[in-house]
PDB file of C-alpha atoms in Angstrom:
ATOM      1  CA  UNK A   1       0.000   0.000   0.000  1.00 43.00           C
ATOM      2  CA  UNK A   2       1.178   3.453  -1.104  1.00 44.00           C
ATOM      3  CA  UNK A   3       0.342   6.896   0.159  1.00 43.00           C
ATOM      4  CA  UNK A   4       1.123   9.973  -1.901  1.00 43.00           C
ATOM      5  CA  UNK A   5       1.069  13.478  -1.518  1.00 42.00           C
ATOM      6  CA  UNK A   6       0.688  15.469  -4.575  1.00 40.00           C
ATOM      7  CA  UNK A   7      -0.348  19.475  -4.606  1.00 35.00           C
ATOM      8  CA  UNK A   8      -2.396  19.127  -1.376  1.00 38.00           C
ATOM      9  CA  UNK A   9      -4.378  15.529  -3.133  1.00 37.00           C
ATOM     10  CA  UNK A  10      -3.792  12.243  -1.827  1.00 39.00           C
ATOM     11  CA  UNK A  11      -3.446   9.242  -3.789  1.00 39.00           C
ATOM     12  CA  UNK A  12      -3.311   6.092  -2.253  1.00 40.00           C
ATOM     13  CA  UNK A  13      -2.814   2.806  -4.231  1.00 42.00           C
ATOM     14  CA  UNK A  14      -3.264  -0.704  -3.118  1.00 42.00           C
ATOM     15  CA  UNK A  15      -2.105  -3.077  -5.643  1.00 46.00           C
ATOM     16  CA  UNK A  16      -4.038  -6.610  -5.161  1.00 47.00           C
ATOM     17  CA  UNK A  17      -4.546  -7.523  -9.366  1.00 56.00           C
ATOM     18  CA  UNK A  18      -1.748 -10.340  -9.555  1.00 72.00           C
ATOM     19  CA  UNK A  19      -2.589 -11.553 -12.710  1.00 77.00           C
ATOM     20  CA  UNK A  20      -0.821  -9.963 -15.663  1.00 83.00           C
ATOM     21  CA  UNK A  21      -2.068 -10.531 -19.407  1.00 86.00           C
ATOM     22  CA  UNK A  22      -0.239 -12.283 -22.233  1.00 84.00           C
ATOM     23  CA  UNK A  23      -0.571 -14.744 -24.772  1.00 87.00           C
ATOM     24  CA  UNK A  24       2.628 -16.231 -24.376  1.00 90.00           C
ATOM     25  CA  UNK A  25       2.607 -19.898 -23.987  1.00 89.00           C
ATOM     26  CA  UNK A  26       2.173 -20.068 -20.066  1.00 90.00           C
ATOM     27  CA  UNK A  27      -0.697 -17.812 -20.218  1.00 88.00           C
ATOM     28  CA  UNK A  28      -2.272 -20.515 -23.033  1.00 89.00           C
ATOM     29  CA  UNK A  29      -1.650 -23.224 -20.523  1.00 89.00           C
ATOM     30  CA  UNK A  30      -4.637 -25.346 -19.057  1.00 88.00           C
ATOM     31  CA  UNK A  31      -4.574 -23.977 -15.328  1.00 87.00           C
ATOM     32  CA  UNK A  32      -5.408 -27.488 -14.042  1.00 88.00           C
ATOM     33  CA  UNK A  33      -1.961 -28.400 -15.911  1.00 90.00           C
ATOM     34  CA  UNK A  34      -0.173 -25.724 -14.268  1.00 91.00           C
ATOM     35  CA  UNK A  35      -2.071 -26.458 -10.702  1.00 89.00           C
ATOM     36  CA  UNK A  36      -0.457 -30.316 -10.942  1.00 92.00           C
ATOM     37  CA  UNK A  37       2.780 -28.983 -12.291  1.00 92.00           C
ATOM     38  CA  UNK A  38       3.012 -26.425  -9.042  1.00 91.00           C
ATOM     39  CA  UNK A  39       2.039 -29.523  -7.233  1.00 91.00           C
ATOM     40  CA  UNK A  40       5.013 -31.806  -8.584  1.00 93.00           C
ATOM     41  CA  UNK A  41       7.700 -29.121  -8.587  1.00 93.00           C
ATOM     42  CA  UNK A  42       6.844 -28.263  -4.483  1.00 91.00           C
ATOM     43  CA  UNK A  43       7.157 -31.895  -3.898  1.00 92.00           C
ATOM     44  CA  UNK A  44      10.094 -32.229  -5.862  1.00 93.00           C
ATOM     45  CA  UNK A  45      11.994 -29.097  -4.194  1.00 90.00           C
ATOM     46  CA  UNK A  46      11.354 -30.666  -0.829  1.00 89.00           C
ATOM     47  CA  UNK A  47      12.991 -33.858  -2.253  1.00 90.00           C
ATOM     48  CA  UNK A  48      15.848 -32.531  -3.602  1.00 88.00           C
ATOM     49  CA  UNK A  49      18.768 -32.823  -0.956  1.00 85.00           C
ATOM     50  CA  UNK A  50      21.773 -30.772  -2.826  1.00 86.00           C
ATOM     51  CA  UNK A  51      22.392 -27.523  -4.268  1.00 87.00           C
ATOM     52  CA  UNK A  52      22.992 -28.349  -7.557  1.00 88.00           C
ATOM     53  CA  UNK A  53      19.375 -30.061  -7.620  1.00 89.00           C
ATOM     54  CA  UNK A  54      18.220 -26.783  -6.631  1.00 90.00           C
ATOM     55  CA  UNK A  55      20.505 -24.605  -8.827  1.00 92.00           C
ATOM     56  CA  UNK A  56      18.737 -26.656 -11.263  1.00 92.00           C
ATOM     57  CA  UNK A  57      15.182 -26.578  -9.967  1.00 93.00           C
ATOM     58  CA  UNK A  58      15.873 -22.736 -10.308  1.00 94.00           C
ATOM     59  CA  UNK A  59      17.169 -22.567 -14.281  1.00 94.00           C
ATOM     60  CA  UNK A  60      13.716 -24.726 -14.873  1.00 93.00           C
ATOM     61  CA  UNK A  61      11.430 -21.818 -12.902  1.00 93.00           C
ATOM     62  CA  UNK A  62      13.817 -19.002 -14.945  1.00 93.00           C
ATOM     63  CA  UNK A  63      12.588 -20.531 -17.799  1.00 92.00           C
ATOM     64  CA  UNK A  64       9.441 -20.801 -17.082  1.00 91.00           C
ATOM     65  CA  UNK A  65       9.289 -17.036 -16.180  1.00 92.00           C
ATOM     66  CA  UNK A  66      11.159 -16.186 -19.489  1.00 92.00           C
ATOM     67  CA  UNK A  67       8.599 -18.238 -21.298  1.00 91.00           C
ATOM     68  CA  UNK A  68       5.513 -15.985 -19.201  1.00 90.00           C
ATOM     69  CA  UNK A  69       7.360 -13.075 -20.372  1.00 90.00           C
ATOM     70  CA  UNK A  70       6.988 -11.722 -16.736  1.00 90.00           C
ATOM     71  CA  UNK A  71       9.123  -9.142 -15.056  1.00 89.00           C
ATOM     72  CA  UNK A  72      11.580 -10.375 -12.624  1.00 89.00           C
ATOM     73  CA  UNK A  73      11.041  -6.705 -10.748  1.00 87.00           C
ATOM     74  CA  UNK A  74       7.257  -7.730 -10.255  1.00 85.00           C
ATOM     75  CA  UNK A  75       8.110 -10.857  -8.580  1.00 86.00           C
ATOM     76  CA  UNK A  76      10.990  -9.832  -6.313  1.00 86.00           C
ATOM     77  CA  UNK A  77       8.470  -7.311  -5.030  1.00 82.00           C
ATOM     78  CA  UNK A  78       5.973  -9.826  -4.294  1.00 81.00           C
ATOM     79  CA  UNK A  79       8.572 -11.757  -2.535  1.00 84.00           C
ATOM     80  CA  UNK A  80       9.186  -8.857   0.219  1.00 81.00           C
ATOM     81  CA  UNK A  81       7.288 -10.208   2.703  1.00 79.00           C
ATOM     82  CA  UNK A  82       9.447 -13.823   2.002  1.00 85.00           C
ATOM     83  CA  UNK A  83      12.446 -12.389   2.389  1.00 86.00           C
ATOM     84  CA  UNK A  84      11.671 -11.782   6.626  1.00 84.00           C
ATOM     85  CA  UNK A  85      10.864 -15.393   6.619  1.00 85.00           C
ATOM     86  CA  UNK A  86      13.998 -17.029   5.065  1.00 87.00           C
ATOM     87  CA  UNK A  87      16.217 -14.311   7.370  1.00 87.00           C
ATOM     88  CA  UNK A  88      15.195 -15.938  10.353  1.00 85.00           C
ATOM     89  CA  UNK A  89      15.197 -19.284   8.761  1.00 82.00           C
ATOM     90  CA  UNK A  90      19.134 -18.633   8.306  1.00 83.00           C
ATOM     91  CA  UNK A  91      19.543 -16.624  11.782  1.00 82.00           C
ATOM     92  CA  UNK A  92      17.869 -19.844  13.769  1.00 80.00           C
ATOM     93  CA  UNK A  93      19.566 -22.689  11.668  1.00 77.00           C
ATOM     94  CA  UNK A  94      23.140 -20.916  11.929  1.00 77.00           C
ATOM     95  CA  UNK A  95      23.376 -19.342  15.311  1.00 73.00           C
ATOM     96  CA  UNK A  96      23.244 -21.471  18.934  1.00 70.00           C
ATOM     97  CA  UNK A  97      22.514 -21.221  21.800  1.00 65.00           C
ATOM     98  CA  UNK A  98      25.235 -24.188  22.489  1.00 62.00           C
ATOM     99  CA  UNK A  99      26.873 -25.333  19.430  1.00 63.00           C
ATOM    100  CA  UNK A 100      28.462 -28.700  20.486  1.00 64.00           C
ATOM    101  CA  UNK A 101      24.563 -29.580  21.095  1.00 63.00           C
ATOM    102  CA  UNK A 102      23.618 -28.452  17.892  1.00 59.00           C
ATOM    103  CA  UNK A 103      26.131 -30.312  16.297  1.00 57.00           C
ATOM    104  CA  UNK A 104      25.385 -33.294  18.081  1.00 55.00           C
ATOM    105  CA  UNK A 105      21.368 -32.957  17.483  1.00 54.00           C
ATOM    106  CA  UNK A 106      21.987 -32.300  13.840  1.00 54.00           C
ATOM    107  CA  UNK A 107      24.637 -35.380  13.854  1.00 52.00           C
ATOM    108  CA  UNK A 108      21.431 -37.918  15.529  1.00 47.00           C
ATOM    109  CA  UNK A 109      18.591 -36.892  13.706  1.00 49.00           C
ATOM    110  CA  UNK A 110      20.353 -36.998  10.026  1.00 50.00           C
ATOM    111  CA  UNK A 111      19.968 -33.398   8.976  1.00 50.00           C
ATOM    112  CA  UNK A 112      24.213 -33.573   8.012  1.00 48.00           C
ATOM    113  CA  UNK A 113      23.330 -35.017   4.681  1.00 53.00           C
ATOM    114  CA  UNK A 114      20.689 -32.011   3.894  1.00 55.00           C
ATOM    115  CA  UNK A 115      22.359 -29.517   1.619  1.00 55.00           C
ATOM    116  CA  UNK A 116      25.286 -32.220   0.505  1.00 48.00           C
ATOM    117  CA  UNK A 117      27.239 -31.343   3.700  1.00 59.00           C
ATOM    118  CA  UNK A 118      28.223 -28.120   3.182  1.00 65.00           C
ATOM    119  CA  UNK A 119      30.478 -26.326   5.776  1.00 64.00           C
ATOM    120  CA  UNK A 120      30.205 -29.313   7.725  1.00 63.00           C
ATOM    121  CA  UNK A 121      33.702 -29.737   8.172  1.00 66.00           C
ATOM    122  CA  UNK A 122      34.082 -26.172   9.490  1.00 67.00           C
ATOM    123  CA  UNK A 123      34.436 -25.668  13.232  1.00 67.00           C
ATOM    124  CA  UNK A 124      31.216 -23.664  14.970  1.00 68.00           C
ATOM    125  CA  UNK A 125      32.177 -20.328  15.737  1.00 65.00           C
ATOM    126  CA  UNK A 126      31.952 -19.583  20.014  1.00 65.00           C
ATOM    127  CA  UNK A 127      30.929 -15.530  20.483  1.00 68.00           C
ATOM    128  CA  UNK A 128      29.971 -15.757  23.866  1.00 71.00           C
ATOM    129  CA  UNK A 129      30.176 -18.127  25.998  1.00 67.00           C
ATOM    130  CA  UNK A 130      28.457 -21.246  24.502  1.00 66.00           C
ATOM    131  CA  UNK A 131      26.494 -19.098  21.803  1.00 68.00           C
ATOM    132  CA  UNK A 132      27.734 -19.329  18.415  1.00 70.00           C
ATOM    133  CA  UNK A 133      27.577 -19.755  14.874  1.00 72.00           C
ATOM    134  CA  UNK A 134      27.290 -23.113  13.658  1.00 73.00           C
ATOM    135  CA  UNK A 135      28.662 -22.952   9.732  1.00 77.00           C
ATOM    136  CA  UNK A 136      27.027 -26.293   8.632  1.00 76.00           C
ATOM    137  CA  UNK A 137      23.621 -24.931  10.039  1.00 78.00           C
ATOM    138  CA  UNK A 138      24.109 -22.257   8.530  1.00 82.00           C
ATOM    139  CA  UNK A 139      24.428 -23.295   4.985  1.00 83.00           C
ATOM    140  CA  UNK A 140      21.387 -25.316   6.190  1.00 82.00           C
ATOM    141  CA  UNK A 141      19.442 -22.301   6.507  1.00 84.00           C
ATOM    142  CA  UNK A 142      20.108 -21.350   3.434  1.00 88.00           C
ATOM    143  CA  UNK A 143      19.578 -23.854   1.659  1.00 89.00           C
ATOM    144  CA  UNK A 144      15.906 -24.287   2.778  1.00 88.00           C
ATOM    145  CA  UNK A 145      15.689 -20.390   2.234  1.00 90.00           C
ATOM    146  CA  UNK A 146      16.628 -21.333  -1.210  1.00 91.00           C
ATOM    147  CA  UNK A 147      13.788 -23.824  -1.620  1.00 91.00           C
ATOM    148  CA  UNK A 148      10.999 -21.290   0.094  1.00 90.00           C
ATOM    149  CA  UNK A 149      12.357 -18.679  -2.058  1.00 92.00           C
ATOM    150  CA  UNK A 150      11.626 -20.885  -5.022  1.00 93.00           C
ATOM    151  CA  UNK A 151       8.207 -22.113  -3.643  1.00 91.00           C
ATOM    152  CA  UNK A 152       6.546 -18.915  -3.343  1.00 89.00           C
ATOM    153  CA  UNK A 153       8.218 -17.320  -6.820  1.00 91.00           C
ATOM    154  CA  UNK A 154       6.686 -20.543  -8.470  1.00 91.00           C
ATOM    155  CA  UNK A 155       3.192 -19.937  -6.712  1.00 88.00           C
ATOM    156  CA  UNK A 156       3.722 -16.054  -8.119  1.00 87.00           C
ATOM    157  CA  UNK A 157       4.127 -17.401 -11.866  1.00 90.00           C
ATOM    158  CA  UNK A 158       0.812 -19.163 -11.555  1.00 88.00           C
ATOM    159  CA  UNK A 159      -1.185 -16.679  -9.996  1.00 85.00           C
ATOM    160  CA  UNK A 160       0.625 -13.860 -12.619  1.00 88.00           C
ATOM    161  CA  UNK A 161      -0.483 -16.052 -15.599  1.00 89.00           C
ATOM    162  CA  UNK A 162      -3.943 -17.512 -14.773  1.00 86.00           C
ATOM    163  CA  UNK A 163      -7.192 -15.406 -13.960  1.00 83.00           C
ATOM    164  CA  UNK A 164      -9.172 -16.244 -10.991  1.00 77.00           C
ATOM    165  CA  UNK A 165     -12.162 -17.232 -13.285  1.00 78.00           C
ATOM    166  CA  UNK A 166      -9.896 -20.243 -14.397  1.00 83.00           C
ATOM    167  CA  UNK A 167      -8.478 -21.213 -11.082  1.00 81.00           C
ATOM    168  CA  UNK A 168     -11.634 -21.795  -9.631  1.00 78.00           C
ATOM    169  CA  UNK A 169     -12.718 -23.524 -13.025  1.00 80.00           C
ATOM    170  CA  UNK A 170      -9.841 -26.162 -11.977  1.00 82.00           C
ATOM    171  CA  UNK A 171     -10.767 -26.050  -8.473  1.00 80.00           C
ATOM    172  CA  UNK A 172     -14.434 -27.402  -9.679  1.00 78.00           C
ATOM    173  CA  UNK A 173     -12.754 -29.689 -12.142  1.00 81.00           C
ATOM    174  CA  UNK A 174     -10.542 -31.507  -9.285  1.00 79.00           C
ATOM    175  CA  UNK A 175     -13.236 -31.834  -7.095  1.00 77.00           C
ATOM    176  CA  UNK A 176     -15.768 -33.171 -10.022  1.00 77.00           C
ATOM    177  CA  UNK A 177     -15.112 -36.367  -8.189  1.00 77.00           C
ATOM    178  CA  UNK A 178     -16.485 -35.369  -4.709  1.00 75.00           C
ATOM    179  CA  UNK A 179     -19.974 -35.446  -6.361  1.00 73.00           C
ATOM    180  CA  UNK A 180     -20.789 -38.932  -5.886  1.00 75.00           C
ATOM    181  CA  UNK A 181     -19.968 -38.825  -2.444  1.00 76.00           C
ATOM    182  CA  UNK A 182     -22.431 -36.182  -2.215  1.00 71.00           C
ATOM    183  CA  UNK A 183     -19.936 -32.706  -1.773  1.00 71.00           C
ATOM    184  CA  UNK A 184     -22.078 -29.885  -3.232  1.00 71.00           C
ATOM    185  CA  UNK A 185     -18.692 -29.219  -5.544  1.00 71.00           C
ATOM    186  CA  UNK A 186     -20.373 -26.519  -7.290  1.00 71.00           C
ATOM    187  CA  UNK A 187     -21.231 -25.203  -4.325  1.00 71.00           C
ATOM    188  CA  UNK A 188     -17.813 -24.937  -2.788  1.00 73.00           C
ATOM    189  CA  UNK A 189     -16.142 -23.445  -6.309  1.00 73.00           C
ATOM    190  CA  UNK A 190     -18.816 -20.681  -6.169  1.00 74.00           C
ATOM    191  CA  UNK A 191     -17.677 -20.007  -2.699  1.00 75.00           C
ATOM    192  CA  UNK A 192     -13.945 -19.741  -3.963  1.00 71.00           C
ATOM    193  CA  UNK A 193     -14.678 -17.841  -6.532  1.00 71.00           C
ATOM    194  CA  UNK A 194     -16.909 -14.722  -4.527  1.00 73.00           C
ATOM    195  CA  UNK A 195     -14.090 -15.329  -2.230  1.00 72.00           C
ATOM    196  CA  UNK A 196     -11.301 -13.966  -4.862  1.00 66.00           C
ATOM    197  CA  UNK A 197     -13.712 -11.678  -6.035  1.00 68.00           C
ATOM    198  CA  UNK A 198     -14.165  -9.525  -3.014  1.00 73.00           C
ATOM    199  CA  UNK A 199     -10.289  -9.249  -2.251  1.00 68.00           C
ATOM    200  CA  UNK A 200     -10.124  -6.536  -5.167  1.00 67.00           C
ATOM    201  CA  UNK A 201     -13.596  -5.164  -4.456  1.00 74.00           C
ATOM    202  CA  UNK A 202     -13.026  -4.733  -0.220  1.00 77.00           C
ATOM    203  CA  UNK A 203      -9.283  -3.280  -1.247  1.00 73.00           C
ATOM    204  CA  UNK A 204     -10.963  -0.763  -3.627  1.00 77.00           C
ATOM    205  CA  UNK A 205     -13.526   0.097  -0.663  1.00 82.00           C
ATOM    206  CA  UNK A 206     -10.947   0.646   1.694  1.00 83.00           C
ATOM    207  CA  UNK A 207      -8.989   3.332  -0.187  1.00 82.00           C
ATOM    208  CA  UNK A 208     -12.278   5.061  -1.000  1.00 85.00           C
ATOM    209  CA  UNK A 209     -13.033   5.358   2.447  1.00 85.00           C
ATOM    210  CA  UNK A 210      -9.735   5.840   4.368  1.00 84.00           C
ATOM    211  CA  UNK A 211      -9.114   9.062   1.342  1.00 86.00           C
ATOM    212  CA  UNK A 212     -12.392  10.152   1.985  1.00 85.00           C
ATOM    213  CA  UNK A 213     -11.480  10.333   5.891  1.00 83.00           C
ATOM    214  CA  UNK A 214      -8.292  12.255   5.139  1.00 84.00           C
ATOM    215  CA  UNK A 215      -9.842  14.824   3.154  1.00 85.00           C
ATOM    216  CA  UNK A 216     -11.946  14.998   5.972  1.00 81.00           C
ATOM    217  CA  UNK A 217      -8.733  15.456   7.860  1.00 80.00           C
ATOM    218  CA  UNK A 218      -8.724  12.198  10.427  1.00 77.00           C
ATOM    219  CA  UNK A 219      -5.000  11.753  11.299  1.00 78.00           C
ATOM    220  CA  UNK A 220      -4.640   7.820  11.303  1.00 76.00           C
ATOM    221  CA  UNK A 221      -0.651   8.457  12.696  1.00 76.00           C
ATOM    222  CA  UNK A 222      -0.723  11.019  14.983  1.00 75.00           C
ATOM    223  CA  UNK A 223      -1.636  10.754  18.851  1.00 75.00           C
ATOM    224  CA  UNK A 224      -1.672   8.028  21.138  1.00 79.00           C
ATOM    225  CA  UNK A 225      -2.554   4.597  20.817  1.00 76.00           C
ATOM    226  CA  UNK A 226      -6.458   4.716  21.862  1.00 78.00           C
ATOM    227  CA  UNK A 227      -6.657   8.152  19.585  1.00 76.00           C
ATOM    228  CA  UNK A 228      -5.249   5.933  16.377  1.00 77.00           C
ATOM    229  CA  UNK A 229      -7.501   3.497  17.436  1.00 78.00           C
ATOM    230  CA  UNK A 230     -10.566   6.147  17.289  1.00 80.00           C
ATOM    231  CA  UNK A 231      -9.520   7.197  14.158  1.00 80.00           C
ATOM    232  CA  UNK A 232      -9.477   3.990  12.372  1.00 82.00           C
ATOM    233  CA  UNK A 233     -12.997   3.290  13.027  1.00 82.00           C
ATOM    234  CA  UNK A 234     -14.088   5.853  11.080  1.00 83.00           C
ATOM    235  CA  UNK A 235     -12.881   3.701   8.074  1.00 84.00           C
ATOM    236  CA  UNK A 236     -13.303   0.209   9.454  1.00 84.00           C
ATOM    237  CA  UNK A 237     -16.725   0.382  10.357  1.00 85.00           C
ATOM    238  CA  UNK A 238     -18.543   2.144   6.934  1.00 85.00           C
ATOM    239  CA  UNK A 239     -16.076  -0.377   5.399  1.00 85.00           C
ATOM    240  CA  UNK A 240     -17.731  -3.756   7.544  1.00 86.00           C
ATOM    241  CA  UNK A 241     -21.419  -1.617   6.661  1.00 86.00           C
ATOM    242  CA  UNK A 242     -20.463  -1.532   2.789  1.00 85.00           C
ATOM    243  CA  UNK A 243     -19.334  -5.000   2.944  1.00 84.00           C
ATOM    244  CA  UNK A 244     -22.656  -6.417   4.419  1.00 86.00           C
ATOM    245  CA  UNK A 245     -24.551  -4.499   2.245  1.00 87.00           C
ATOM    246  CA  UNK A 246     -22.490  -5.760  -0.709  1.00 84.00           C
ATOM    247  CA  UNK A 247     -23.206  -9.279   0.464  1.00 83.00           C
ATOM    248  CA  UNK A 248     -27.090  -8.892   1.145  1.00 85.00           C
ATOM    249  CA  UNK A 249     -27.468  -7.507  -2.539  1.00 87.00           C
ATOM    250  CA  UNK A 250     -25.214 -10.161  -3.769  1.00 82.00           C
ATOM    251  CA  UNK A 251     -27.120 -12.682  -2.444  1.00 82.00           C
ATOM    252  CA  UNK A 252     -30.707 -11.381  -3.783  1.00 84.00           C
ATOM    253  CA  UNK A 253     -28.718 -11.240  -6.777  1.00 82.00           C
ATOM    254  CA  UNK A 254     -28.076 -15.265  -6.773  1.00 77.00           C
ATOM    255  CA  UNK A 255     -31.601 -15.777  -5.377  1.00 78.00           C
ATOM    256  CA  UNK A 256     -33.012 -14.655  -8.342  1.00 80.00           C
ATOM    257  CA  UNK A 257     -30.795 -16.643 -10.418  1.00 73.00           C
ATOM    258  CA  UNK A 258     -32.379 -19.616  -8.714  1.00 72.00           C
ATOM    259  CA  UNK A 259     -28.661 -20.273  -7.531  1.00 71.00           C
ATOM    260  CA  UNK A 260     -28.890 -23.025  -3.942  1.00 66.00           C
ATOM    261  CA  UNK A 261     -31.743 -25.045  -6.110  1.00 67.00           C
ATOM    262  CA  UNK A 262     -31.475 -28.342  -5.135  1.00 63.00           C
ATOM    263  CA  UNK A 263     -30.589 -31.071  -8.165  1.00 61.00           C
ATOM    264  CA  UNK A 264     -29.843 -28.634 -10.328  1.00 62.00           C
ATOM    265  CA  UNK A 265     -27.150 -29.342 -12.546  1.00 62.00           C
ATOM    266  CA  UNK A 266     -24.648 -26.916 -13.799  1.00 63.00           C
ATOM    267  CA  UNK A 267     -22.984 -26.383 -16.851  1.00 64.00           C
ATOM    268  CA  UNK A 268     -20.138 -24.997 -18.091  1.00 64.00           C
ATOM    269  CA  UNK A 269     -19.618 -22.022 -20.858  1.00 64.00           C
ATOM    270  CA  UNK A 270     -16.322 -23.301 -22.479  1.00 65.00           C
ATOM    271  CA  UNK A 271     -14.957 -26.647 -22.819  1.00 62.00           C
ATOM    272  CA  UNK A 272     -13.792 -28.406 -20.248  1.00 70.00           C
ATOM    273  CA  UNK A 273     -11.286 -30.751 -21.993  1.00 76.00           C
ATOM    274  CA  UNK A 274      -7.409 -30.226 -22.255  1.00 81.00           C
ATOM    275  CA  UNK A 275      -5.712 -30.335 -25.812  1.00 84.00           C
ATOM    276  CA  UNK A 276      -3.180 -33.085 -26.354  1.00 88.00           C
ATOM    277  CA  UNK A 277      -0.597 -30.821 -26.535  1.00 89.00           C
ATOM    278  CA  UNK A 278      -1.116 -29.327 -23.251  1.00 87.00           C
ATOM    279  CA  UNK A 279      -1.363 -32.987 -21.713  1.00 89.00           C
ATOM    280  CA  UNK A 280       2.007 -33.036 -23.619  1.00 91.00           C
ATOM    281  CA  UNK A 281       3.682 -30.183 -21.418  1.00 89.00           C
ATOM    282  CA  UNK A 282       1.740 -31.951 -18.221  1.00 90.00           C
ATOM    283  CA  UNK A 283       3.842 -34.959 -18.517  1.00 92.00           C
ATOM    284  CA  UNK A 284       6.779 -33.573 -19.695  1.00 92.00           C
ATOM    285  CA  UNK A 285       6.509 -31.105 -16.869  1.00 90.00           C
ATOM    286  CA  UNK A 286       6.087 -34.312 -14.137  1.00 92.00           C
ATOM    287  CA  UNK A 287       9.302 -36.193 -15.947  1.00 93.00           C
ATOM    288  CA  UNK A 288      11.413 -33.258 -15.188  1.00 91.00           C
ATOM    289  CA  UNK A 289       9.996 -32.782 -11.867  1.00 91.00           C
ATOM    290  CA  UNK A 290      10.099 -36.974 -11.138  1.00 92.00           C
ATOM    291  CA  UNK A 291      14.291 -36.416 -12.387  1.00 91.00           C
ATOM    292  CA  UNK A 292      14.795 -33.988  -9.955  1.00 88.00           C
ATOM    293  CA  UNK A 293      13.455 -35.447  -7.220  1.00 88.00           C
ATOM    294  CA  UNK A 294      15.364 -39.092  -7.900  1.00 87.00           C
ATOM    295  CA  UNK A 295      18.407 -37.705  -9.154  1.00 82.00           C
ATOM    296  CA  UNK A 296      19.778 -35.049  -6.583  1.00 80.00           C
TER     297      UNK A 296
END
């Protein structure tokens, strides 16, 4: 979220649109393909045990990205909120409170092998008194920084080349199956689908409201605690009013559309199956994926 002053007007963007537009091969791609393919690389990073499985796990999601066409800026700004995780991941794995019992925990429970031994041959590091840094957990750390890093970016290529529409369209295609059972399937993708719809629409709310507060000049940073408090609820609570409101006339809305009728089957507006050559990338895709996970 950005706040900007300009000439006495404030603009205030929230960015929550992830998916960008292309025709570029990716963007083509069934987005149940590309759900199982997310699926098989995550499990296959979590296999992999060296770095040069992951340097290579990384050259296949740089391609992928080069094939998207997407900028690299985009995702490294998306990944902002990764990068506090994988710090501490690295702070806890290489600094101890007692090394020699780090070394010897790591030793028992078979955690050497993870990142092909690394710095395990280096000494831990005492600063004071049994606290130190431990170099082979530390190249630990990284290395499953390295493979969160890689999760999320992967996650970001999906949700930058496929539209919501057609990730709940897959959503409702995997759980097809459910329907004998007797899971209201349809149900559930609906659900999923208002659900991603609303994140844009409450964002877009929000700014309208908290700009229309400051030009009615509330101070949301100035004061104590209980006076920021105050002044947030003049923009939290016509917010939670809009929203309700949004939902009642949403559901008349469905009502009406004799949506919640009971063995009513649905149907869909565009084909459902995937071209061959798309079931080609699929299994190339899970190959690659299987090699990784067997080979390093």
């Amino acid at each position: 979220m950005t706040v900007q002053r300009r000439t006495g007007e404030v603009v205030m963007g929230l960015s929550v649109q992830t998916y960008i537009p292309g025709s570029t091969p990716m963007h083509a791609l069934d987005a149940r393909v590309k759900l199982v393919l997310l699926a098989a690389y995550s499990v296959a990073l979590f296999l992999i045990q060296t770095w040069l499985g992951l340097l290579c796990a990384f050259f296949l999601l740089a391609g992928a990205i080069a094939l998207a066409k997407l900028p690299v800026s985009r995702i490294a700004g998306m990944l902002v909120p990764v990068y506090v995780i994988v710090l501490f991941t690295v702070l806890f794995n290489g600094f101890a409170l007692d090394v020699s019992a780090a070394t010897d925990r790591v030793v028992a429970s078979g955690l050497a092998g993870v990142s092909a031994g690394v710095l395990a041959d280096w000494q831990p590091v005492v600063l004071v008194g049994n606290f130190g840094w431990y170099p082979a957990g530390f190249a630990r750390g990284c290395f499953y920084a390295v493979r969160i890093v890689l999760l999320v970016a992967a996650s970001l290529v999906l949700c930058f080349t496929t539209t919501s529409t057609k990730l709940t369209d897959a959503l409702n295609s995997f759980l097809k199956p459910l329907r004998s059972f007797g899971v209201p399937t349809d149900d559930a993708a609906m659900i999923f689908s208002l659900a991603l719809r609303f994140i844009p629409v409450t964002a877009e709310e929000f700014t309208r409201v908290r700009v229309a507060q400051l030009s009615r000049g509330a101070k949301f940073d100035v004061g104590t605690l209980q006076q920021k408090l105050r002044a947030w609820q003049t923009v939290l609570i016509p917010l939670f009013v809009g929203m309700f409101r949004r939902a009642d006339s949403l559901a008349h809305a469905m009502e009406a559309r004799c949506y919640g009728m009971p063995d009513v089957a649905r149907t869909s507006l565009h084909d459902s199956s995937i071209p061959l050559a798309h079931v080609a990338a699929l299994i190339a895709g899970l190959l690659t994926c299987i090699a990784l996970a067997l080979v390093f």
